[in-house]
Amino acid sequence: MKRTNDLILRTTTQLIAFILLGFSVYLFFAGHNNPGGGFIGGLMTAAAFILMYMTYGYERITRILPLNFRLVFVTGLLIATLSGVGAIFFDQQFLSQADGYFQLPIFGEKHLATAVLFDLGVYLAVVGVTMTIILSIATDQKSDEVEESGV
Amino acid sequence: MTLAIFAPLLIAILIPFLSKWKHRIHTGWLILPVPLAIFIYFLQYVGADFQTATSTLSWVPSMDITFSFYLDGLSLLFALLISGIGTLVVLYSIYYLNHKERLGHFYTYLYIFMSSMLGVVLSDNVYALYTFWEFTSLSSFLLIGYWHFKERSRYGALKSMMITVFGGLSMLAGLIILTVVTETTSIQGMIEQSDVIVESAAFPFILVFLILGAFTKSAQFPFHIWLPDAMEAPTPVSAYLHSATMVKAGIYLIARFSPIFEGVPSFFIIVSIFGITTLAWASYMAVRQTDLKAILAFSTISQLGMIMAMLGFGTSAAIFAAVFHILNHATFKGSLFMIAGIIDHETGSRDIRKLGGLMTLMPISATLAIFGTFSMAGVPLPFLNGFYSKEMFFGATLELGGYTGSFVETLIIAIPWVAVIGSIFTFVYSMYLFFGTFRGKFDESAVPQKPHEAPLMMLLPPAILVLGVIIIGIFPNIFNYSLLTHSAAAIYGESVSKEIYFWHGFGWPLYMSMIVLGVGTLLFLTKKYWEKIYIVLPGKLSFNRVYDWMMKRLETSSEKITSFYMTGSLRHYMIMILVSIFAITGYYLWISDGVNFNFNDVAPITATEVIVAVIMAIAAIGTTMAKNRIAAILILGIVGYGLAILFVLYSAPDLALTQLIVETVTVVLFLLCFYHLPNLTKSEDTLTTKGTNLFVALGYGLLMMFIGISAYNTTFNEPISKFFIENTYKLGGGDNAVNVILVDFRGIDTLFEVAVLFSAALAIYAMIKLRKNKEAK
């Protein structure tokens, strides 16, 4: 993946990427009560990453963000599965979710649901999957050669 | 009894372990006692006061399949033949096959065969019978192909397998129908219900299927073609399987079931016609053969036809003669095969044209052969058993009756004539076999080895059989009351008492024998003058050609059919799949009257929806028209975004968001892949191709439209959505019903969708990385 030398793009990306990331986190947490959720949140995060990759090039972003996205989606799948397995220890069926109001030290009384954990798994998996697919194709040797030859 | 049946099988398992001693002692000696012990075991049942015996071993009780064995006179006769001749064949094979052969294989196959053959004749359960039946086909296949490096052996083995398994399967069909009709799996139970069977609507099928099974196994016309080719097997196998035992399995089947078919005209007509045709045709063909074993093979076919015809006649005299001839044929044919093997072994040739004048060189073989061949020919000498049964056969052909109809009456008149003609040729080939081999001039240059008499132990088994021929010839009534009457009774259904005399007095049977003797001698002496008749008949008429042609056609046409629909073109498969869905679903929609066009329950259509839909439709059509791939990708994007707008309009924010992002990602991926793709080449599709595509696409689209509209208008149950809306907050603790369904109510779906994504990513990653490695290499 070649990086562009467009100053305007690079400047706006610095801003937009973080807005995108912030929005994706919002979407993720909003999921239970408003439109959004792990899937969309994950895709949005991936979109932000892709924008960064497109602007700054593969090498630099990999240096700043040394993430192995294959590990990310494995972790996501693991969290999603384990959140379901957890229910078994409370004599519930697999993937039963629970929710309740908790008094937390900093946030005050909050409504928490185990479904969020499951959604977190989905979120991570989606990010990992999307990034793995796009980066594998994008960093494929052959595509670079074609690009260099100017097609 | 059960042990006796399975003993050879158990020994067959042990044979490989015996190979340790195989260099010191021939494997055959080690296992020879088994059939002998079985023979002695069954011998104890023989006697004038014979009683039936049963023994049961449970196998699949829930399906009423058991190894239930039933020993009556018929089974006893066969069991004695199988074990007795089995013993002699094993003894003979010890000298016939030397140490260099794969003896372990040979005896394993042979003992599997012996077990299954005993199983066939003793089983009372039809499914056990069928199991053993197929095992005989299988072991026979292995034995015929024993010298598998010879092409002829493989051909013969395959041919016999194809034909006998074809018959075996049709027999299975017949047995299944029988079980359904009678609601029992026991043969004796079926015989008790013979009225039910004969009156049932399925009776023609039972009859035809069972007869097909029996005819293919017993090499009846026109299924006889496998037997001459099976002569590629080692001679002990030919002697055992193809003269004495396996080919008689079909005879046994007909005999076993004939109490059911007794008095049925169609049974009489089919079995008699085919039996008598087989007799005449095969004996006619036997004269033409030049190979010793081929003559014997056709002779076997002919004799089996004779037995089959007698079973078809169904009179007590005919059945008694059939049983008698089963015994006689087994003795003289077994000995003749063994002698043919000895000649082959000692001279290196089985071609009767090259042989001759062996009488002085191999006097003992010649003596044994003279009894065998003359008995086969039915020469009237008081020490040859063949004459008795042939005389009784002639007698039986003259006593037919009990059936009415002009066809049957013609048949009854014709049968004795055909029988006489067949017997004349039987006489000719028997004489030809003996005199062609043992008389005339010995030509030393024609045969590969210098012949000399075989070792005495090799001559012992045929000598014992010939002794049997003579003993039956001189004292026929020893066997009569102790064995044969019981067997005949088992077939006939009531007790048969018959005295066997050498001298029947003057009568038609005797005159017929005299005609056979006279005309046969004449024909034999003038053989070289009328031999040319074989150019006219059969000439080019050969059932082998039909078989070969059929096998070839089967291969070429299945290849043609397969290459017709397996074009390798994805487009064709796609058309087939879509057309099949269209045809099956459409047909079902049509016959079930499922089309339901009802617009009462439709929401009002807004202008926005119409505009979006129209844009989407235009974009969809545009995608198919686009000449440039990038354009196609981008226009397809419009459809996707249009869909997202529709989701917004139908208040599905989650779907709209997801659709929007997924569409974007898809377009990005498409564009990423774009560099890897070749430029769109303008495909020069013909008008027909385009027309077909259009037709299939339109048809499929219309079908889906019909289904969609009809499904919308057809509600069988209350939708579940109410529950979700009511309980989203109560049970799921969230306001977003879609998300609560996804992660809570239906979390497992989501989990596995994530897993799908996971595997897709892995697959893409692996595909790209692995391709790189491959290129690096």
Coordinates of N, CA and C in Angstrom, one line a residue, chain B residues 127 172-183 200 202-203 205-206 209:
Chain B
Y127 N -32.9 -63.9 4.4 CA -31.9 -62.9 4.3 C -30.5 -63.5 4.6
L172 N -32.8 -60.9 -4.4 CA -33.1 -60.2 -3.1 C -34.4 -59.5 -3.2
A173 N -34.6 -58.9 -4.4 CA -35.9 -58.2 -4.6 C -37.1 -59.2 -4.4
G174 N -36.9 -60.4 -5.0 CA -38.0 -61.4 -4.9 C -38.2 -61.8 -3.5
L175 N -37.0 -62.0 -2.7 CA -37.1 -62.4 -1.3 C -37.8 -61.3 -0.5
I176 N -37.5 -60.1 -0.8 CA -38.1 -59.0 0.0 C -39.6 -59.0 -0.2
I177 N -40.0 -59.1 -1.5 CA -41.4 -59.1 -1.8 C -42.1 -60.3 -1.0
L178 N -41.4 -61.4 -1.1 CA -41.9 -62.6 -0.4 C -42.1 -62.4 1.1
T179 N -41.1 -61.7 1.7 CA -41.2 -61.4 3.1 C -42.4 -60.5 3.4
V180 N -42.6 -59.5 2.5 CA -43.7 -58.6 2.7 C -45.0 -59.3 2.6
V181 N -45.1 -60.2 1.6 CA -46.4 -60.8 1.4 C -46.7 -61.8 2.5
T182 N -45.7 -62.6 2.9 CA -46.0 -63.6 3.9 C -45.8 -63.2 5.3
E183 N -45.1 -62.0 5.5 CA -44.8 -61.5 6.9 C -44.0 -62.5 7.7
S200 N -51.3 -63.7 -4.3 CA -51.1 -62.3 -4.1 C -50.8 -61.6 -5.5
A202 N -48.5 -59.6 -6.2 CA -47.0 -59.5 -6.5 C -46.5 -60.8 -7.0
F203 N -47.3 -61.8 -7.1 CA -46.8 -63.1 -7.4 C -45.9 -63.1 -8.7
F205 N -44.0 -60.9 -9.9 CA -42.7 -60.4 -9.6 C -41.8 -61.3 -8.8
I206 N -42.5 -62.0 -7.8 CA -41.7 -63.0 -7.0 C -41.2 -64.0 -7.9
F209 N -38.4 -62.6 -10.3 CA -37.1 -62.2 -9.6 C -36.4 -63.5 -9.1

